[in-house]
Short mmCIF file of C-alpha atoms in Angstrom, two decimals:
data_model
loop_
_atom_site.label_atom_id
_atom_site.label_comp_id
_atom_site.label_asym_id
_atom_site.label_seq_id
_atom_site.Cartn_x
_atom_site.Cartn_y
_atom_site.Cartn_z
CA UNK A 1 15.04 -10.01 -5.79
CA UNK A 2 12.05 -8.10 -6.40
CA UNK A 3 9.96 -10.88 -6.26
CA UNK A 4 10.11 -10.13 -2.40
CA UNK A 5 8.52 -6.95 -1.16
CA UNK A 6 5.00 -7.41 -2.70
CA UNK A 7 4.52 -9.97 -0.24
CA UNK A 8 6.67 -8.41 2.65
CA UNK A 9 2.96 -6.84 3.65
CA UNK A 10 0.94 -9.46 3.97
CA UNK A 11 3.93 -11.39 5.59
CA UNK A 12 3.56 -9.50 8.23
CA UNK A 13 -0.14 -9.12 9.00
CA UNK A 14 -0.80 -9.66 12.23
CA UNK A 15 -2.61 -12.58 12.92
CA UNK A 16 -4.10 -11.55 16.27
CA UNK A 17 -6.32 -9.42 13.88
CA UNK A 18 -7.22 -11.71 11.63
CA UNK A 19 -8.72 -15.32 12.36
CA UNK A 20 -8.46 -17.19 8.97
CA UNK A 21 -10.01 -20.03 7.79
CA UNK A 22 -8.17 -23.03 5.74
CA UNK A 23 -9.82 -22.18 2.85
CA UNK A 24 -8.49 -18.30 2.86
CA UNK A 25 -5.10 -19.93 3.58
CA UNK A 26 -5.12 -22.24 0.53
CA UNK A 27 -6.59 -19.47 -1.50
CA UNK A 28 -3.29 -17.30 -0.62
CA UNK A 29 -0.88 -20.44 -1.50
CA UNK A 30 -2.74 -20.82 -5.65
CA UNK A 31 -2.36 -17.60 -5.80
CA UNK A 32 1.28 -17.26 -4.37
CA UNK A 33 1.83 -20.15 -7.05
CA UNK A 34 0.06 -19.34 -9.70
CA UNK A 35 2.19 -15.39 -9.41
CA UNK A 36 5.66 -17.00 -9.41
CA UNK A 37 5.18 -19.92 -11.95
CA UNK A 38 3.15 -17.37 -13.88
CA UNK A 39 6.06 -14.92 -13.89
CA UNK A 40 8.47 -17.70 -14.72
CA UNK A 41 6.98 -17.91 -17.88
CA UNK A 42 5.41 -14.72 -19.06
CA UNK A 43 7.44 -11.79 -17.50
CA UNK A 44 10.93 -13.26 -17.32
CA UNK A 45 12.98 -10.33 -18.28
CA UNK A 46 11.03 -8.11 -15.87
CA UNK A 47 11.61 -10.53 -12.58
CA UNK A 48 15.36 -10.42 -12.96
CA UNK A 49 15.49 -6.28 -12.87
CA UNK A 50 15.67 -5.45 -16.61
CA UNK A 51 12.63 -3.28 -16.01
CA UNK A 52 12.11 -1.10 -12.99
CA UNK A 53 13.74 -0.94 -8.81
CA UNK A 54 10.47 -1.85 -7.48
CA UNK A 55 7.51 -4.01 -8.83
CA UNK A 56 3.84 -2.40 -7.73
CA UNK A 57 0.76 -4.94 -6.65
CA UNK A 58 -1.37 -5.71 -8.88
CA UNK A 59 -5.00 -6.31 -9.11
CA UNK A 60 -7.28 -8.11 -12.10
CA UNK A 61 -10.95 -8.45 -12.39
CA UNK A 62 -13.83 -9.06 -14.99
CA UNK A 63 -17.35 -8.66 -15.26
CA UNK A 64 -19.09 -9.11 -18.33
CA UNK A 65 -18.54 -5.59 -19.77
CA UNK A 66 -15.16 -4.59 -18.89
CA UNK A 67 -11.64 -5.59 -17.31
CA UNK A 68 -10.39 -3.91 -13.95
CA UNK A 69 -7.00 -3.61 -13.60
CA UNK A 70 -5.91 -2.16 -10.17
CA UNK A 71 -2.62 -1.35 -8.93
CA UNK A 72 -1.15 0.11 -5.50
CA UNK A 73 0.88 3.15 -6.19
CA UNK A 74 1.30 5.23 -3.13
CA UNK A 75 3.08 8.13 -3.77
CA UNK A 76 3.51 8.00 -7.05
CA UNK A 77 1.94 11.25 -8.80
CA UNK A 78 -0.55 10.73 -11.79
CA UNK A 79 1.76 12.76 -14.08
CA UNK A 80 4.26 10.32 -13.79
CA UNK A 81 2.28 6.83 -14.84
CA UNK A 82 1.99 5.86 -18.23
CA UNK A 83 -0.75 3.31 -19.24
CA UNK A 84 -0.32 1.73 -22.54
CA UNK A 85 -2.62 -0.88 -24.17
CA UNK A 86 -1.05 -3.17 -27.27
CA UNK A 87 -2.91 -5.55 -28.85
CA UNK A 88 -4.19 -7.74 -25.84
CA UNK A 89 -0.89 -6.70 -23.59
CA UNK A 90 -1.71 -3.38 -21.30
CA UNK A 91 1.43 -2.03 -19.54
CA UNK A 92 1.91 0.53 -17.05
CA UNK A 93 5.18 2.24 -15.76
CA UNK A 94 5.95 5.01 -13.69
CA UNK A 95 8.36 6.49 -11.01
CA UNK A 96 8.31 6.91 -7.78
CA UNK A 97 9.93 9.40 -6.34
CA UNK A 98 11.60 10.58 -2.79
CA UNK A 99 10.46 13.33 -0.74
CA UNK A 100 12.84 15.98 -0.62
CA UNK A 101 12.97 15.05 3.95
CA UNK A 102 14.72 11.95 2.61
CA UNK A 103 17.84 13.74 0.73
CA UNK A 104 18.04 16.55 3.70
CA UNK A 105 17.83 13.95 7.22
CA UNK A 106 18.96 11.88 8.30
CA UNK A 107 17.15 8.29 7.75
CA UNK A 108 16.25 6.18 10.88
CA UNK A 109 14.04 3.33 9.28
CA UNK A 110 13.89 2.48 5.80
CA UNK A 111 11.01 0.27 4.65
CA UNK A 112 9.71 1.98 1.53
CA UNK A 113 10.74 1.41 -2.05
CA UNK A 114 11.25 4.09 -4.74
CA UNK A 115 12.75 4.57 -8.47
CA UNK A 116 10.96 3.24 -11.72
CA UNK A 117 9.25 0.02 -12.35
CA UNK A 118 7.11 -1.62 -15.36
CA UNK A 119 4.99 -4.22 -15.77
CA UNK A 120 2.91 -5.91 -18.79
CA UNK A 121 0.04 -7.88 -18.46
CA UNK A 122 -1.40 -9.95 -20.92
CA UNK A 123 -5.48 -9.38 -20.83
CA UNK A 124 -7.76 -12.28 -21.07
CA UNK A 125 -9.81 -10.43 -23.72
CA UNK A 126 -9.99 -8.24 -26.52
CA UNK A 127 -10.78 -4.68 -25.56
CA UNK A 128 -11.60 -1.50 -27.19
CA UNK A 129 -8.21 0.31 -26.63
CA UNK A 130 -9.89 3.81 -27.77
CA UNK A 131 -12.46 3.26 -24.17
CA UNK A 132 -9.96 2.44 -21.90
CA UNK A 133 -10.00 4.83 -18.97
CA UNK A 134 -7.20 5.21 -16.18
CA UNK A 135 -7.56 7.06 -12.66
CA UNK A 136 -4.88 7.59 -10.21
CA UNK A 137 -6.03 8.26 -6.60
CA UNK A 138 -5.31 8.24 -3.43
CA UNK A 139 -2.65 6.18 -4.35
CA UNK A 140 -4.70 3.57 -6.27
CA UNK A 141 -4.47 3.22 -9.99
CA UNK A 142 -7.52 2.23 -11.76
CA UNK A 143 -7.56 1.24 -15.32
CA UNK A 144 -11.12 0.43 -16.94
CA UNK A 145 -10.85 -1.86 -20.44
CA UNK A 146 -14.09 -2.27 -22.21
CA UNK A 147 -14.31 -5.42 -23.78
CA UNK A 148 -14.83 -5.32 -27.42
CA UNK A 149 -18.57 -6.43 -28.48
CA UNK A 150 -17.22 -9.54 -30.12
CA UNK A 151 -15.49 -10.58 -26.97
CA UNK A 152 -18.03 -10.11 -24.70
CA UNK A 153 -19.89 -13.24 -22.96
CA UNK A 154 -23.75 -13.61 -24.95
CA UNK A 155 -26.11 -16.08 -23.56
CA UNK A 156 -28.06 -18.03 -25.95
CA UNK A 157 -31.74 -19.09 -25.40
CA UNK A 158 -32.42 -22.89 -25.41
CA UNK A 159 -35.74 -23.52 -27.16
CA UNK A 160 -38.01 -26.05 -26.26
CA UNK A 161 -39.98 -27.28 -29.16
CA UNK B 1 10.13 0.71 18.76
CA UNK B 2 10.37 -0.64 22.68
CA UNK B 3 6.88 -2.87 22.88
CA UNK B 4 8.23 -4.22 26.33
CA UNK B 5 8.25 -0.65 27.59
CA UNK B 6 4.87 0.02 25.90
CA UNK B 7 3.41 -2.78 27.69
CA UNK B 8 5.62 -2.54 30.91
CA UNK B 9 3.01 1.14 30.99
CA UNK B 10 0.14 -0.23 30.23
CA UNK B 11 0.00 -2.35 32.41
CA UNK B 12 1.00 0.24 35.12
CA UNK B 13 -1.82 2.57 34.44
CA UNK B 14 -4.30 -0.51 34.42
CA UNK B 15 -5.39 0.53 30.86
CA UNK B 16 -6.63 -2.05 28.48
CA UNK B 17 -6.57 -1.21 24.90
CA UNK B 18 -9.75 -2.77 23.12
CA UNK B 19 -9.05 -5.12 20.21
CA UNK B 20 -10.38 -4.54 17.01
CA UNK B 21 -13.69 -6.49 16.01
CA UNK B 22 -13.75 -5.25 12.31
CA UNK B 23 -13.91 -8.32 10.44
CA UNK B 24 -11.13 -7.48 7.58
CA UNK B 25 -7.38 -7.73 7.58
CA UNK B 26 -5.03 -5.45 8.86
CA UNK B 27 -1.66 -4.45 7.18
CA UNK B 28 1.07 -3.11 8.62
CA UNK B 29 2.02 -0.39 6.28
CA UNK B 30 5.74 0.37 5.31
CA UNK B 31 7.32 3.25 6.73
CA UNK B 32 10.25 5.77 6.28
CA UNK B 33 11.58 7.79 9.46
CA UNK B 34 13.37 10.86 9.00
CA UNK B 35 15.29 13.09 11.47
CA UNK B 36 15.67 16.77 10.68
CA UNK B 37 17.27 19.44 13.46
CA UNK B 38 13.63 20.24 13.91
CA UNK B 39 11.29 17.55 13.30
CA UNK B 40 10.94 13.74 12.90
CA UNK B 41 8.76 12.96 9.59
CA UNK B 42 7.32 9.55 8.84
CA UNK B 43 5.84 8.81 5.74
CA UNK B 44 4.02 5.52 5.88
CA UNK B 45 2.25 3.84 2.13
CA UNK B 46 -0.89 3.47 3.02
CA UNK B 47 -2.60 3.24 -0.69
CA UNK B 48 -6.76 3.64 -1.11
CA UNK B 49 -7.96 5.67 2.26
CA UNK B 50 -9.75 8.82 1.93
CA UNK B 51 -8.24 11.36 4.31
CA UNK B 52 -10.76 11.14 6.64
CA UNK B 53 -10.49 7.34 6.84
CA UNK B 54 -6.98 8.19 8.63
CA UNK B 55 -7.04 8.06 12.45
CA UNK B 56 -3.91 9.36 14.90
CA UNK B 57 -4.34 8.50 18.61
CA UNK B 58 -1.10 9.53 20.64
CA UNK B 59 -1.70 8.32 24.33
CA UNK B 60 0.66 7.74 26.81
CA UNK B 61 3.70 7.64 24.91
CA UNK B 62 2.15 5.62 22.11
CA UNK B 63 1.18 6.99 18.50
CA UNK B 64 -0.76 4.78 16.47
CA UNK B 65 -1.82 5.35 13.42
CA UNK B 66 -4.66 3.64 11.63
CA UNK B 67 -6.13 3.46 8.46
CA UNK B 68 -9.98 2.16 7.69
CA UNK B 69 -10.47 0.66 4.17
CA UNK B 70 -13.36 0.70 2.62
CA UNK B 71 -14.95 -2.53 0.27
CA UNK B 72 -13.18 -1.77 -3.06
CA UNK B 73 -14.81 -4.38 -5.37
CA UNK B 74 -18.04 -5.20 -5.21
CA UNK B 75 -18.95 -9.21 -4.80
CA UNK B 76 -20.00 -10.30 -8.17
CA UNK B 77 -16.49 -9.46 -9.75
CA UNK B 78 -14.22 -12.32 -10.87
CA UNK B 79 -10.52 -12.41 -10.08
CA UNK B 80 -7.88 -13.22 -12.23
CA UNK B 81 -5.12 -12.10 -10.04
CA UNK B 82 -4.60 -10.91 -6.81
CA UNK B 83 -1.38 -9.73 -5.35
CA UNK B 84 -2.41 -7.82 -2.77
CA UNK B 85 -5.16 -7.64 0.42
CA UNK B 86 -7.42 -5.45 1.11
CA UNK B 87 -7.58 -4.66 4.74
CA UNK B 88 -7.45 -1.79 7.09
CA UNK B 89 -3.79 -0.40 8.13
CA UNK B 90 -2.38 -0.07 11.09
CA UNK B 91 1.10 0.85 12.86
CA UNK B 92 1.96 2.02 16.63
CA UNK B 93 5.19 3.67 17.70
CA UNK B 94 6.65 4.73 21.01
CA UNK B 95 7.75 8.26 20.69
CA UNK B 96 9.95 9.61 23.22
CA UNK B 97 9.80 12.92 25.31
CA UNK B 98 11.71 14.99 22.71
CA UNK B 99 8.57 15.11 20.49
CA UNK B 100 5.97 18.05 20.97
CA UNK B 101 2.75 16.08 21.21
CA UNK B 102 0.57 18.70 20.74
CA UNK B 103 2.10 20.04 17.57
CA UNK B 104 1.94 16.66 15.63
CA UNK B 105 0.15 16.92 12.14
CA UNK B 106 -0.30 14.94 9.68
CA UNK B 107 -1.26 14.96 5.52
CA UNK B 108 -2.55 12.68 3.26
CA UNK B 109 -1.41 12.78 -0.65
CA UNK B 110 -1.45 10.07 -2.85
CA UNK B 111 -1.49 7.37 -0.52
CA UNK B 112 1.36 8.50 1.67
CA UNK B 113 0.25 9.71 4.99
CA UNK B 114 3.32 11.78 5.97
CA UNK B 115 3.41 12.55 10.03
CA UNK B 116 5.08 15.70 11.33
CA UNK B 117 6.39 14.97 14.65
CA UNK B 118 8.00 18.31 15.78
CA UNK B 119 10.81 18.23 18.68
CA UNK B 120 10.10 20.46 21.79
CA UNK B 121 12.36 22.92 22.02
CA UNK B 122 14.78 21.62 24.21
CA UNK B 123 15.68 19.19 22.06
CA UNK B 124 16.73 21.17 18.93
CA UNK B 125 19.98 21.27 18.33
CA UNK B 126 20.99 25.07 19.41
CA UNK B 127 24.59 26.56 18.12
CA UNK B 128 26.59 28.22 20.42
CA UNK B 129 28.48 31.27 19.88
CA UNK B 130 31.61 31.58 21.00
CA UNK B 131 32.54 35.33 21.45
CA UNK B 132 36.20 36.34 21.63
CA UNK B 133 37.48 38.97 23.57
#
């Protein structure tokens, strides 16, 4: 299932390296929770393979201005990711391919995952799809969504009388 | 990989390798191994290092590869969702005496670090006429 390798890397962090605290460790287990009940509900059709051989990692932020999406692609080539934004539903698919070594030699380990994938993600905002600005380096995809003025957070002055 | 061997010559040389105080995480990035007549290539993911963040130390038998991250987010940023750490990347391999140490390079293009490990020459597989009379 493809539910799998997105966690196969921090499965195997070594923890010689890293000392971690109960609180990082609980952190890890909402989050590992919140992903798979989260899925269960909104991306059904996607967890079961409809859409893609591999699933990439995803990353979302806010700040008062904009939304951050961030995704690890390595070796996926900008020219062949597609960012869409849909109402309040931004989706992003690509392919990655092989190097031409793989087809030609013969394989002696095998840990990397290639062909298409997909993904939607439902934004917890409005944004201003004509702003929204993607970047693709070094094997991180960066996807910028302005929030729409209306959306943004406004603080509101208490007056003393 | 042998790590009982890699130890086994550690020890032997009385060489200590110092651990790594850099308070982050460390990934183990995934790797692909290929064997051509010439060359063993490894491509290893290693997503959001700037080339120069990549450091290859072969010593005694051992390649290791490392990656240093730098802070991606800065603090005051909520998150929403999180499916993958941050940390710095790292990997070490026991390569045998068939590999030409001092011809291994290495790139760095879109988050693949691909590792050219080239056979010495004895090694290569070499075709053998056979010459009739």
């Amino acid at each position: 299932m493809n539910l799998i390798p997105w966690k196969r890397k921090e499965a195997e962090t070594s923890l010689a390296h890293q000392p971690r605290t109960l609180s990082t460790l609980r952190n890890e287990f909402d989050q590992l929770f919140d992903r798979f009940f989260g899925d269960l509900t909104g991306e059904m059709p996607e967890m079961f393979g409809a859409r893609g051989a591999w699933l990439p990692a995803f990353e979302v932020s806010e700040t008062d201005s904009e939304i951050l999406v961030r995704a690890e692609l390595p070796g996926v080539n900008a020219k062949d990711v597609e960012v869409t934004v849909s109402g309040n539903v931004l989706t992003v698919s690509g392919e990655k391919h092989e190097e031409s070594e793989h087809r030609e030699g013969v394989t002696y380990r095998s840990e990397r995952r290639f062909g298409r994938f997909q993904r939607s993600i439902e934004l917890p905002s409005a944004v201003d799809s004509d702003k929204v600005s993607a970047e693709n380096a070094n094997g991180v995809l960066t996807i910028r969504l302005p929030r729409t003025e209306a959306s943004k957070p406004k603080r509101i002055k208490v007056n003393t009388n | 990989m042998s790590t009982q061997t890699a130890i086994d010559k550690t020890t032997a040389t009385n060489e200590v390798r110092a651990e790594r105080t850099r308070n982050c995480a460390t990934y183990q990035p995934a790797v692909d191994i290929i064997e051509s007549p010439d060359e063993l290539t490894l491509f290893a993911d290693m997503p959001g290092l700037r080339p120069e963040d990549v450091d290859i130390h072969f010593e005694n038998g051992m390649l290791t590869i490392h990656g240093t991250v730098a802070e991606r987010q800065p603090q005051q940023t909520r998150f929403l969702r999180r499916e993958y750490g941050v940390g710095d990347f790292e990997r070490s391999f026991r390569i045998g005496e068939t590999i030409d140490a001092e011809k291994i390079s290495a790139e760095y293009v879109d988050g693949v670090l691909k590792l050219h490990l080239p056979k010495v020459a004895a090694a290569r597989p070499r075709k053998i006429e056979v010459k009739g009379s």
